[in-house]
Amino acid sequence: MIVTRKKAPQTIQELAERYKKLIIVGCSECAAVCQTGGSEQVKEMATLLGNGREILATISIESPCDKRISARDFRRLEKELEGADALVALTCGSGVQAIAEVTGKKVIAALDTDFLGMVERLGRFYERCSHCGHCILNDTAEICPVTLCPRGLRNGPCENIHGTRCDVNNDRDCVWHTIYERLSSRGEAERFAAYHEPPDWSTCRSPREEIWERK
Amino acid sequence: METMNYIPSVHSRENLAALLRKAGAAKLLLIGEYGTLTPLTLINEIKTQFKGRVFLELIAANKNRDLITSYVLSAASAGFDGVVIASGNFSASGPMARPVYDLDPSQMLSMISALKKEGLLPASFTIAARSAVGNGAIAARARYLLAHGAEYLAVSEQPGDEFKDKTMRIESL
Ligand code: SF4
Ligand code: SF4
């Protein structure tokens, strides 16, 4: 799930200052779970920006980052879109861009996009994968050091480890200690010596794309 | 066990001269990269004032692999006698800078060992790697480093018996 945070109301007000007719767009997937772009937050945004402006429509799209779904849902708002000066998107950055591409309109990004999160329960989201493109979880007892080590080291603990503790996040164990313990408890300690090449940035530099060949 | 006298940072040439006087008859100096002056620009002065061997502490932090290659080749050609590979302090350049770790110490070791095998570094150029001292993951990584090209571990605490013969002790000047 993509974890997002609300930008400050003052910031949104400033960003929307020049626009008089707005459409507010929410996301009923990730941003709804984060309570940053669900129907409640769409209503709040309409109230925040409604003063002195016209809110032409509010809409919650199931996956606004999916252009097919956005395009389908915006078809219902053709008239409102025509009249809108701008859209305010309570979505991740990918959603904002998809909406801008689909509508051809100015879109105000109302959220900051933080990370790909593992959900424990509502309000408890944890970064566990930084989508590095070269997954090593099969050697690391399904614990990602690229994400959980502040230095992102792929091959064992650094020299700064204090006993079992990380020198950067010193309230936490070094992730490589945790990996070693889990591998050892499974009788797989030899995997700890597996060597992981540095990522090849010629294949994982931005922007990444996945294009399927037609069969 | 050999001792490395550690100079983590040099901020001026006067500062260097004072540190070298303090080093006196030490046999091995380890020069770190945390000062305002990069060790690569100081090696000539160090070599004229200090008669022992001089190692560069080559940190992974805030360099990409191209820069690391350039640093190690420059260090050898400038007269350093070896490197100590380290991950380095976290975000030493300030709280706002994005920390860069393109390579980790094991990857640096692999790259530098390959340069030596290819003859791009002198045969006498020593490759060491910093290590913590401890059991479990720490000892396993120390074994890995020694098995994959590190001639020595550089440690700042008393090492366990297993590693004593392959350890250099870092002591601050
Ligand atoms: S190694 Fe970590 S960051 Fe890379 S893909 Fe696997 S889980 Fe994600
Ligand atoms: S102590 Fe462990 S988790 Fe912390 S930076 Fe070093 S390797 Fe990473």
mmCIF file of C-alpha atoms and ligand atoms in Angstrom:
data_model
loop_
_atom_site.group_PDB
_atom_site.id
_atom_site.type_symbol
_atom_site.label_atom_id
_atom_site.label_comp_id
_atom_site.label_asym_id
_atom_site.label_seq_id
_atom_site.Cartn_x
_atom_site.Cartn_y
_atom_site.Cartn_z
ATOM 1 C CA MET A 1 0.000 0.000 0.000
ATOM 2 C CA ILE A 2 1.189 3.498 -0.793
ATOM 3 C CA VAL A 3 1.427 5.542 2.393
ATOM 4 C CA THR A 4 0.546 9.199 2.045
ATOM 5 C CA ARG A 5 0.402 12.207 4.377
ATOM 6 C CA LYS A 6 -1.795 15.285 4.188
ATOM 7 C CA LYS A 7 -0.124 18.536 3.233
ATOM 8 C CA ALA A 8 -0.885 21.380 5.639
ATOM 9 C CA PRO A 9 -4.290 23.092 5.000
ATOM 10 C CA GLN A 10 -2.482 26.416 4.652
ATOM 11 C CA THR A 11 -0.339 24.967 1.848
ATOM 12 C CA ILE A 12 -3.410 23.670 0.010
ATOM 13 C CA GLN A 13 -5.113 27.036 0.383
ATOM 14 C CA GLU A 14 -2.114 28.747 -1.137
ATOM 15 C CA LEU A 15 -1.869 26.238 -3.982
ATOM 16 C CA ALA A 16 -5.574 26.660 -4.775
ATOM 17 C CA GLU A 17 -5.624 30.427 -4.402
ATOM 18 C CA ARG A 18 -5.873 31.267 -8.125
ATOM 19 C CA TYR A 19 -8.578 28.702 -8.918
ATOM 20 C CA LYS A 20 -12.254 29.450 -8.459
ATOM 21 C CA LYS A 21 -13.947 26.263 -9.708
ATOM 22 C CA LEU A 22 -12.623 23.011 -8.327
ATOM 23 C CA ILE A 23 -13.252 19.273 -8.387
ATOM 24 C CA ILE A 24 -12.015 17.285 -5.380
ATOM 25 C CA VAL A 25 -10.763 13.770 -6.175
ATOM 26 C CA GLY A 26 -10.241 11.084 -3.562
ATOM 27 C CA CYS A 27 -8.794 7.593 -3.703
ATOM 28 C CA SER A 28 -10.814 4.763 -2.242
ATOM 29 C CA GLU A 29 -7.810 2.421 -2.100
ATOM 30 C CA CYS A 30 -4.494 3.315 -0.421
ATOM 31 C CA ALA A 31 -5.273 6.931 0.490
ATOM 32 C CA ALA A 32 -8.611 5.828 1.999
ATOM 33 C CA VAL A 33 -6.797 3.328 4.235
ATOM 34 C CA CYS A 34 -4.306 6.029 5.242
ATOM 35 C CA GLN A 35 -7.253 8.328 5.966
ATOM 36 C CA THR A 36 -5.701 10.934 3.744
ATOM 37 C CA GLY A 37 -7.940 10.589 0.690
ATOM 38 C CA GLY A 38 -11.084 8.669 1.660
ATOM 39 C CA SER A 39 -14.591 10.062 1.386
ATOM 40 C CA GLU A 40 -14.306 11.802 4.793
ATOM 41 C CA GLN A 41 -11.153 13.610 3.734
ATOM 42 C CA VAL A 42 -12.734 14.555 0.401
ATOM 43 C CA LYS A 43 -15.588 16.190 2.351
ATOM 44 C CA GLU A 44 -13.121 17.982 4.630
ATOM 45 C CA MET A 45 -11.232 19.283 1.609
ATOM 46 C CA ALA A 46 -14.454 20.521 0.026
ATOM 47 C CA THR A 47 -15.224 22.407 3.252
ATOM 48 C CA LEU A 48 -11.690 23.811 3.473
ATOM 49 C CA LEU A 49 -11.678 25.075 -0.106
ATOM 50 C CA GLY A 50 -15.394 25.806 -0.482
ATOM 51 C CA ASN A 51 -15.167 29.195 1.119
ATOM 52 C CA GLY A 52 -15.221 31.727 -1.734
ATOM 53 C CA ARG A 53 -14.858 29.022 -4.415
ATOM 54 C CA GLU A 54 -17.222 26.746 -6.224
ATOM 55 C CA ILE A 55 -16.777 23.013 -5.714
ATOM 56 C CA LEU A 56 -18.215 21.608 -8.938
ATOM 57 C CA ALA A 57 -17.998 17.971 -7.861
ATOM 58 C CA THR A 58 -16.374 15.532 -5.488
ATOM 59 C CA ILE A 59 -15.431 12.038 -6.587
ATOM 60 C CA SER A 60 -13.752 9.020 -5.023
ATOM 61 C CA ILE A 61 -12.005 6.837 -7.574
ATOM 62 C CA GLU A 62 -11.194 3.243 -6.788
ATOM 63 C CA SER A 63 -7.588 3.402 -8.079
ATOM 64 C CA PRO A 64 -6.912 6.865 -9.473
ATOM 65 C CA CYS A 65 -3.360 5.746 -10.320
ATOM 66 C CA ASP A 66 -4.896 3.396 -12.881
ATOM 67 C CA LYS A 67 -5.593 5.552 -15.920
ATOM 68 C CA ARG A 68 -8.240 3.131 -17.204
ATOM 69 C CA ILE A 69 -10.264 3.506 -14.006
ATOM 70 C CA SER A 70 -9.733 7.259 -13.780
ATOM 71 C CA ALA A 71 -10.772 7.743 -17.391
ATOM 72 C CA ARG A 72 -13.886 5.630 -16.827
ATOM 73 C CA ASP A 73 -14.922 7.522 -13.693
ATOM 74 C CA PHE A 74 -14.252 10.981 -15.110
ATOM 75 C CA ARG A 75 -16.548 10.218 -18.017
ATOM 76 C CA ARG A 76 -19.395 10.752 -15.540
ATOM 77 C CA LEU A 77 -18.122 14.278 -14.844
ATOM 78 C CA GLU A 78 -17.584 15.582 -18.351
ATOM 79 C CA LYS A 79 -19.604 18.753 -17.832
ATOM 80 C CA GLU A 80 -18.012 19.567 -14.473
ATOM 81 C CA LEU A 81 -14.542 18.900 -15.889
ATOM 82 C CA GLU A 82 -15.160 21.344 -18.670
ATOM 83 C CA GLY A 83 -15.984 24.070 -16.199
ATOM 84 C CA ALA A 84 -13.252 23.299 -13.650
ATOM 85 C CA ASP A 85 -10.189 25.519 -13.267
ATOM 86 C CA ALA A 86 -8.358 22.784 -11.381
ATOM 87 C CA LEU A 87 -8.723 19.443 -9.636
ATOM 88 C CA VAL A 88 -7.497 18.757 -6.115
ATOM 89 C CA ALA A 89 -6.195 15.197 -5.808
ATOM 90 C CA LEU A 90 -6.084 13.412 -2.471
ATOM 91 C CA THR A 91 -3.983 10.640 -3.951
ATOM 92 C CA CYS A 92 -0.402 9.503 -4.165
ATOM 93 C CA GLY A 93 1.909 11.190 -6.660
ATOM 94 C CA SER A 94 1.223 8.500 -9.204
ATOM 95 C CA GLY A 95 -2.507 9.206 -8.898
ATOM 96 C CA VAL A 96 -2.001 12.951 -9.335
ATOM 97 C CA GLN A 97 -0.084 12.389 -12.556
ATOM 98 C CA ALA A 98 -2.555 9.831 -13.891
ATOM 99 C CA ILE A 99 -5.416 12.265 -13.233
ATOM 100 C CA ALA A 100 -3.550 15.102 -14.953
ATOM 101 C CA GLU A 101 -2.847 12.895 -17.984
ATOM 102 C CA VAL A 102 -6.401 11.607 -18.184
ATOM 103 C CA THR A 103 -8.158 14.974 -17.745
ATOM 104 C CA GLY A 104 -5.619 17.352 -19.253
ATOM 105 C CA LYS A 105 -6.419 19.673 -16.324
ATOM 106 C CA LYS A 106 -4.324 21.424 -13.692
ATOM 107 C CA VAL A 107 -4.197 19.079 -10.657
ATOM 108 C CA ILE A 108 -3.212 20.196 -7.163
ATOM 109 C CA ALA A 109 -1.412 17.470 -5.198
ATOM 110 C CA ALA A 110 -2.922 17.616 -1.712
ATOM 111 C CA LEU A 111 -0.824 14.803 -0.246
ATOM 112 C CA ASP A 112 2.805 13.913 0.240
ATOM 113 C CA THR A 113 3.664 10.381 -0.826
ATOM 114 C CA ASP A 114 5.877 8.616 1.659
ATOM 115 C CA PHE A 115 6.520 4.943 1.050
ATOM 116 C CA LEU A 116 5.272 1.519 0.092
ATOM 117 C CA GLY A 117 3.872 0.347 3.405
ATOM 118 C CA MET A 118 3.110 -2.909 5.121
ATOM 119 C CA VAL A 119 -0.136 -2.496 7.066
ATOM 120 C CA GLU A 120 -0.288 -3.903 10.580
ATOM 121 C CA ARG A 121 -3.577 -2.241 11.375
ATOM 122 C CA LEU A 122 -5.105 1.161 10.744
ATOM 123 C CA GLY A 123 -2.594 3.825 11.647
ATOM 124 C CA ARG A 124 0.338 1.360 11.784
ATOM 125 C CA PHE A 125 2.160 1.378 8.459
ATOM 126 C CA TYR A 126 5.718 0.194 8.044
ATOM 127 C CA GLU A 127 8.172 0.522 5.202
ATOM 128 C CA ARG A 128 9.490 -2.923 4.351
ATOM 129 C CA CYS A 129 10.417 -2.699 0.667
ATOM 130 C CA SER A 130 12.090 0.136 -1.225
ATOM 131 C CA HIS A 131 11.351 -1.555 -4.572
ATOM 132 C CA CYS A 132 15.028 -1.793 -5.443
ATOM 133 C CA GLY A 133 14.426 -4.050 -8.419
ATOM 134 C CA HIS A 134 16.971 -6.674 -7.269
ATOM 135 C CA CYS A 135 15.232 -8.579 -4.518
ATOM 136 C CA ILE A 136 17.476 -10.490 -2.097
ATOM 137 C CA LEU A 137 14.788 -11.631 0.361
ATOM 138 C CA ASN A 138 15.436 -15.282 -0.492
ATOM 139 C CA ASP A 139 18.865 -14.998 1.138
ATOM 140 C CA THR A 140 17.882 -12.798 4.037
ATOM 141 C CA ALA A 141 15.184 -14.775 5.812
ATOM 142 C CA GLU A 142 12.518 -12.540 4.221
ATOM 143 C CA ILE A 143 13.816 -9.445 5.983
ATOM 144 C CA CYS A 144 14.815 -6.558 3.714
ATOM 145 C CA PRO A 145 18.127 -4.952 4.717
ATOM 146 C CA VAL A 146 17.960 -2.559 1.778
ATOM 147 C CA THR A 147 15.020 -0.904 3.548
ATOM 148 C CA LEU A 148 15.567 -1.719 7.215
ATOM 149 C CA CYS A 149 19.264 -0.841 7.384
ATOM 150 C CA PRO A 150 19.595 2.950 7.329
ATOM 151 C CA ARG A 151 22.697 2.547 5.164
ATOM 152 C CA GLY A 152 20.848 0.096 2.900
ATOM 153 C CA LEU A 153 23.679 -2.447 3.087
ATOM 154 C CA ARG A 154 23.111 -5.660 1.105
ATOM 155 C CA ASN A 155 25.960 -7.697 2.560
ATOM 156 C CA GLY A 156 26.120 -7.995 6.304
ATOM 157 C CA PRO A 157 26.467 -5.572 9.187
ATOM 158 C CA CYS A 158 28.650 -2.513 9.047
ATOM 159 C CA GLU A 159 31.524 -1.904 11.428
ATOM 160 C CA ASN A 160 29.417 0.503 13.492
ATOM 161 C CA ILE A 161 27.069 -2.105 14.940
ATOM 162 C CA HIS A 162 27.111 -1.892 18.770
ATOM 163 C CA GLY A 163 26.675 -5.422 20.047
ATOM 164 C CA THR A 164 23.358 -6.165 18.401
ATOM 165 C CA ARG A 165 22.253 -2.531 18.032
ATOM 166 C CA CYS A 166 22.280 -0.257 15.010
ATOM 167 C CA ASP A 167 24.433 2.853 15.420
ATOM 168 C CA VAL A 168 21.992 5.010 13.455
ATOM 169 C CA ASN A 169 18.696 3.798 14.923
ATOM 170 C CA ASN A 170 20.127 2.874 18.274
ATOM 171 C CA ASP A 171 16.748 1.946 19.736
ATOM 172 C CA ARG A 172 16.646 -0.970 17.267
ATOM 173 C CA ASP A 173 18.631 -4.072 16.596
ATOM 174 C CA CYS A 174 20.845 -4.073 13.540
ATOM 175 C CA VAL A 175 18.783 -5.714 10.806
ATOM 176 C CA TRP A 176 21.731 -7.946 9.926
ATOM 177 C CA HIS A 177 21.759 -9.265 13.473
ATOM 178 C CA THR A 178 18.064 -10.105 13.095
ATOM 179 C CA ILE A 179 18.674 -11.753 9.728
ATOM 180 C CA TYR A 180 21.538 -13.800 11.150
ATOM 181 C CA GLU A 181 19.445 -14.947 14.093
ATOM 182 C CA ARG A 182 16.516 -15.981 11.907
ATOM 183 C CA LEU A 183 18.736 -17.780 9.387
ATOM 184 C CA SER A 184 20.576 -19.576 12.202
ATOM 185 C CA SER A 185 17.351 -20.638 13.892
ATOM 186 C CA ARG A 186 16.322 -22.239 10.578
ATOM 187 C CA GLY A 187 19.675 -23.951 10.138
ATOM 188 C CA GLU A 188 20.437 -21.700 7.151
ATOM 189 C CA ALA A 189 23.305 -19.633 8.562
ATOM 190 C CA GLU A 190 25.405 -20.341 5.457
ATOM 191 C CA ARG A 191 23.092 -18.043 3.488
ATOM 192 C CA PHE A 192 24.499 -15.159 5.484
ATOM 193 C CA ALA A 193 27.643 -15.373 3.349
ATOM 194 C CA ALA A 194 25.735 -15.068 0.061
ATOM 195 C CA TYR A 195 27.170 -12.157 -1.919
ATOM 196 C CA HIS A 196 24.774 -9.612 -3.359
ATOM 197 C CA GLU A 197 26.046 -7.530 -6.217
ATOM 198 C CA PRO A 198 25.353 -3.797 -6.161
ATOM 199 C CA PRO A 199 22.253 -2.997 -8.220
ATOM 200 C CA ASP A 200 22.883 -2.345 -11.876
ATOM 201 C CA TRP A 201 21.584 1.175 -12.283
ATOM 202 C CA SER A 202 21.603 0.893 -16.042
ATOM 203 C CA THR A 203 18.522 -1.290 -15.641
ATOM 204 C CA CYS A 204 16.871 0.271 -12.606
ATOM 205 C CA ARG A 205 17.303 3.997 -13.082
ATOM 206 C CA SER A 206 14.257 6.248 -13.116
ATOM 207 C CA PRO A 207 11.760 6.302 -14.619
ATOM 208 C CA ARG A 208 11.215 2.565 -14.590
ATOM 209 C CA GLU A 209 8.695 1.058 -16.953
ATOM 210 C CA GLU A 210 7.256 -2.387 -17.490
ATOM 211 C CA ILE A 211 5.933 -2.867 -20.996
ATOM 212 C CA TRP A 212 4.553 -6.253 -21.982
ATOM 213 C CA GLU A 213 5.221 -7.442 -25.490
ATOM 214 C CA ARG A 214 2.035 -8.306 -27.402
ATOM 215 C CA LYS A 215 1.775 -12.046 -27.948
ATOM 216 C CA MET B 1 48.998 -7.436 16.317
ATOM 217 C CA GLU B 2 49.980 -4.243 14.524
ATOM 218 C CA THR B 3 48.629 -0.889 15.677
ATOM 219 C CA MET B 4 47.276 1.760 13.338
ATOM 220 C CA ASN B 5 47.440 5.299 14.648
ATOM 221 C CA TYR B 6 44.245 6.892 13.484
ATOM 222 C CA ILE B 7 43.823 10.458 12.265
ATOM 223 C CA PRO B 8 40.110 10.652 11.401
ATOM 224 C CA SER B 9 40.211 14.200 10.060
ATOM 225 C CA VAL B 10 42.635 16.878 8.945
ATOM 226 C CA HIS B 11 41.398 20.437 8.770
ATOM 227 C CA SER B 12 44.543 22.384 7.880
ATOM 228 C CA ARG B 13 48.195 21.807 7.061
ATOM 229 C CA GLU B 14 49.185 23.144 10.491
ATOM 230 C CA ASN B 15 46.752 20.672 12.022
ATOM 231 C CA LEU B 16 48.414 17.875 9.990
ATOM 232 C CA ALA B 17 51.921 18.902 11.043
ATOM 233 C CA ALA B 18 50.887 18.817 14.702
ATOM 234 C CA LEU B 19 49.297 15.388 14.307
ATOM 235 C CA LEU B 20 52.358 14.012 12.550
ATOM 236 C CA ARG B 21 54.597 15.297 15.360
ATOM 237 C CA LYS B 22 52.321 13.493 17.770
ATOM 238 C CA ALA B 23 52.570 10.296 15.679
ATOM 239 C CA GLY B 24 56.336 10.411 16.219
ATOM 240 C CA ALA B 25 57.837 6.987 15.693
ATOM 241 C CA ALA B 26 54.560 5.177 15.029
ATOM 242 C CA LYS B 27 54.846 2.561 12.283
ATOM 243 C CA LEU B 28 51.465 2.841 10.639
ATOM 244 C CA LEU B 29 49.109 5.749 10.156
ATOM 245 C CA LEU B 30 45.471 5.505 9.124
ATOM 246 C CA ILE B 31 44.151 8.717 7.611
ATOM 247 C CA GLY B 32 40.398 9.225 7.648
ATOM 248 C CA GLU B 33 38.234 11.255 5.318
ATOM 249 C CA TYR B 34 36.240 13.249 7.848
ATOM 250 C CA GLY B 35 38.254 16.479 7.656
ATOM 251 C CA THR B 36 37.912 19.435 5.366
ATOM 252 C CA LEU B 37 41.122 18.422 3.585
ATOM 253 C CA THR B 38 40.978 15.188 1.634
ATOM 254 C CA PRO B 39 43.783 12.736 2.460
ATOM 255 C CA LEU B 40 44.639 12.416 -1.235
ATOM 256 C CA THR B 41 45.963 15.989 -1.233
ATOM 257 C CA LEU B 42 48.010 15.407 1.912
ATOM 258 C CA ILE B 43 49.944 12.251 1.167
ATOM 259 C CA ASN B 44 53.078 14.031 -0.112
ATOM 260 C CA GLU B 45 53.389 16.042 3.060
ATOM 261 C CA ILE B 46 52.661 13.021 5.194
ATOM 262 C CA LYS B 47 55.304 10.964 3.386
ATOM 263 C CA THR B 48 57.995 13.615 3.831
ATOM 264 C CA GLN B 49 57.304 13.978 7.542
ATOM 265 C CA PHE B 50 56.381 10.412 8.472
ATOM 266 C CA LYS B 51 58.557 7.406 7.748
ATOM 267 C CA GLY B 52 56.110 4.561 8.397
ATOM 268 C CA ARG B 53 53.352 3.153 6.226
ATOM 269 C CA VAL B 54 50.233 5.193 5.556
ATOM 270 C CA PHE B 55 46.779 3.749 4.896
ATOM 271 C CA LEU B 56 43.698 5.552 3.681
ATOM 272 C CA GLU B 57 40.421 4.877 5.431
ATOM 273 C CA LEU B 58 38.188 4.626 2.356
ATOM 274 C CA ILE B 59 34.582 5.098 3.340
ATOM 275 C CA ALA B 60 31.574 3.972 1.338
ATOM 276 C CA ALA B 61 29.419 6.830 2.554
ATOM 277 C CA ASN B 62 28.542 9.516 0.054
ATOM 278 C CA LYS B 63 30.542 8.127 -2.866
ATOM 279 C CA ASN B 64 29.280 6.109 -5.761
ATOM 280 C CA ARG B 65 31.213 3.192 -7.240
ATOM 281 C CA ASP B 66 32.914 5.352 -9.875
ATOM 282 C CA LEU B 67 34.251 7.711 -7.248
ATOM 283 C CA ILE B 68 35.374 4.819 -5.045
ATOM 284 C CA THR B 69 37.333 3.335 -7.967
ATOM 285 C CA SER B 70 38.896 6.700 -8.657
ATOM 286 C CA TYR B 71 39.787 7.178 -4.971
ATOM 287 C CA VAL B 72 41.478 3.829 -4.541
ATOM 288 C CA LEU B 73 43.486 4.116 -7.764
ATOM 289 C CA SER B 74 44.474 7.678 -6.862
ATOM 290 C CA ALA B 75 45.424 6.621 -3.336
ATOM 291 C CA ALA B 76 47.730 3.884 -4.620
ATOM 292 C CA SER B 77 49.275 6.096 -7.260
ATOM 293 C CA ALA B 78 49.757 8.961 -4.796
ATOM 294 C CA GLY B 79 51.700 6.738 -2.422
ATOM 295 C CA PHE B 80 49.289 5.299 0.120
ATOM 296 C CA ASP B 81 50.404 1.839 1.192
ATOM 297 C CA GLY B 82 46.927 0.430 1.625
ATOM 298 C CA VAL B 83 43.281 1.047 2.342
ATOM 299 C CA VAL B 84 40.945 0.251 5.177
ATOM 300 C CA ILE B 85 37.469 -0.206 3.768
ATOM 301 C CA ALA B 86 34.662 1.143 5.953
ATOM 302 C CA SER B 87 31.030 2.062 5.635
ATOM 303 C CA GLY B 88 31.727 5.392 7.347
ATOM 304 C CA ASN B 89 29.776 7.641 9.648
ATOM 305 C CA PHE B 90 26.156 8.170 8.769
ATOM 306 C CA SER B 91 25.463 11.474 7.017
ATOM 307 C CA ALA B 92 28.680 13.048 8.191
ATOM 308 C CA SER B 93 28.115 15.853 5.723
ATOM 309 C CA GLY B 94 25.113 17.287 7.584
ATOM 310 C CA PRO B 95 21.536 16.492 8.456
ATOM 311 C CA MET B 96 20.028 17.727 5.207
ATOM 312 C CA ALA B 97 22.228 15.738 2.836
ATOM 313 C CA ARG B 98 20.876 12.545 1.346
ATOM 314 C CA PRO B 99 23.095 9.707 2.553
ATOM 315 C CA VAL B 100 24.585 7.793 -0.373
ATOM 316 C CA TYR B 101 25.621 4.166 -0.067
ATOM 317 C CA ASP B 102 26.099 2.954 -3.605
ATOM 318 C CA LEU B 103 28.419 0.161 -2.460
ATOM 319 C CA ASP B 104 28.655 -1.558 0.888
ATOM 320 C CA PRO B 105 31.993 -2.642 2.372
ATOM 321 C CA SER B 106 31.718 -6.189 0.969
ATOM 322 C CA GLN B 107 31.021 -4.808 -2.500
ATOM 323 C CA MET B 108 33.929 -2.355 -2.142
ATOM 324 C CA LEU B 109 36.132 -5.241 -1.124
ATOM 325 C CA SER B 110 35.091 -7.222 -4.165
ATOM 326 C CA MET B 111 35.783 -4.273 -6.447
ATOM 327 C CA ILE B 112 39.150 -3.338 -4.914
ATOM 328 C CA SER B 113 40.331 -6.962 -4.828
ATOM 329 C CA ALA B 114 39.476 -7.235 -8.526
ATOM 330 C CA LEU B 115 41.517 -4.089 -9.263
ATOM 331 C CA LYS B 116 44.457 -5.647 -7.453
ATOM 332 C CA LYS B 117 44.103 -8.945 -9.294
ATOM 333 C CA GLU B 118 44.036 -7.062 -12.582
ATOM 334 C CA GLY B 119 47.343 -5.412 -11.647
ATOM 335 C CA LEU B 120 45.815 -1.935 -11.392
ATOM 336 C CA LEU B 121 46.945 -1.701 -7.773
ATOM 337 C CA PRO B 122 50.490 -2.595 -6.681
ATOM 338 C CA ALA B 123 50.935 -6.109 -5.254
ATOM 339 C CA SER B 124 52.222 -4.500 -2.050
ATOM 340 C CA PHE B 125 49.047 -2.433 -1.625
ATOM 341 C CA THR B 126 47.316 -3.729 1.488
ATOM 342 C CA ILE B 127 43.553 -4.189 1.612
ATOM 343 C CA ALA B 128 42.014 -4.189 5.075
ATOM 344 C CA ALA B 129 38.420 -3.803 6.200
ATOM 345 C CA ARG B 130 36.989 -2.300 9.327
ATOM 346 C CA SER B 131 35.038 -4.684 11.510
ATOM 347 C CA ALA B 132 33.197 -4.581 14.774
ATOM 348 C CA VAL B 133 34.182 -7.110 17.426
ATOM 349 C CA GLY B 134 31.618 -9.644 18.555
ATOM 350 C CA ASN B 135 29.890 -12.929 17.905
ATOM 351 C CA GLY B 136 27.058 -13.992 15.634
ATOM 352 C CA ALA B 137 26.510 -11.710 12.670
ATOM 353 C CA ILE B 138 29.659 -9.685 13.403
ATOM 354 C CA ALA B 139 31.967 -12.718 13.472
ATOM 355 C CA ALA B 140 30.270 -14.212 10.418
ATOM 356 C CA ARG B 141 30.861 -11.022 8.454
ATOM 357 C CA ALA B 142 34.469 -10.782 9.681
ATOM 358 C CA ARG B 143 35.083 -14.334 8.385
ATOM 359 C CA TYR B 144 33.505 -13.368 5.077
ATOM 360 C CA LEU B 145 35.734 -10.298 4.704
ATOM 361 C CA LEU B 146 38.896 -12.315 5.378
ATOM 362 C CA ALA B 147 37.815 -15.053 2.980
ATOM 363 C CA HIS B 148 37.091 -12.568 0.191
ATOM 364 C CA GLY B 149 40.174 -10.437 -0.111
ATOM 365 C CA ALA B 150 40.685 -8.517 3.132
ATOM 366 C CA GLU B 151 44.227 -9.182 4.346
ATOM 367 C CA TYR B 152 43.383 -7.720 7.725
ATOM 368 C CA LEU B 153 40.479 -6.644 9.817
ATOM 369 C CA ALA B 154 40.854 -3.187 11.331
ATOM 370 C CA VAL B 155 39.201 -3.076 14.742
ATOM 371 C CA SER B 156 39.055 -0.616 17.590
ATOM 372 C CA GLU B 157 38.477 -3.152 20.367
ATOM 373 C CA GLN B 158 40.291 -6.257 21.535
ATOM 374 C CA PRO B 159 39.496 -8.920 18.922
ATOM 375 C CA GLY B 160 38.549 -12.510 19.721
ATOM 376 C CA ASP B 161 41.210 -15.235 19.479
ATOM 377 C CA GLU B 162 39.913 -16.437 16.124
ATOM 378 C CA PHE B 163 40.856 -13.160 14.424
ATOM 379 C CA LYS B 164 43.950 -12.074 16.366
ATOM 380 C CA ASP B 165 46.484 -12.979 13.671
ATOM 381 C CA LYS B 166 44.539 -11.196 11.002
ATOM 382 C CA THR B 167 43.776 -8.018 12.892
ATOM 383 C CA MET B 168 45.172 -4.530 13.059
ATOM 384 C CA ARG B 169 44.200 -2.469 16.042
ATOM 385 C CA ILE B 170 43.030 1.097 15.430
ATOM 386 C CA GLU B 171 44.065 3.592 18.097
ATOM 387 C CA SER B 172 43.284 7.279 17.974
ATOM 388 C CA LEU B 173 46.274 9.529 17.939
HETATM 389 S S1 SF4 C 1 15.501 -6.446 -1.570
HETATM 390 FE FE1 SF4 C 1 14.128 -5.231 -0.318
HETATM 391 S S2 SF4 C 1 13.891 -3.339 -1.449
HETATM 392 FE FE2 SF4 C 1 14.670 -4.828 -2.885
HETATM 393 S S3 SF4 C 1 12.801 -5.656 -3.822
HETATM 394 FE FE3 SF4 C 1 13.379 -7.028 -2.131
HETATM 395 S S4 SF4 C 1 12.162 -6.289 -0.384
HETATM 396 FE FE4 SF4 C 1 12.153 -4.667 -1.938
HETATM 397 S S1 SF4 C 2 24.334 -1.305 12.419
HETATM 398 FE FE1 SF4 C 2 23.275 -2.734 11.024
HETATM 399 S S2 SF4 C 2 21.301 -1.776 10.531
HETATM 400 FE FE2 SF4 C 2 22.632 -0.191 11.436
HETATM 401 S S3 SF4 C 2 23.613 0.780 9.670
HETATM 402 FE FE3 SF4 C 2 25.026 -0.829 10.358
HETATM 403 S S4 SF4 C 2 24.448 -2.616 9.143
HETATM 404 FE FE4 SF4 C 2 22.771 -1.183 8.951
#
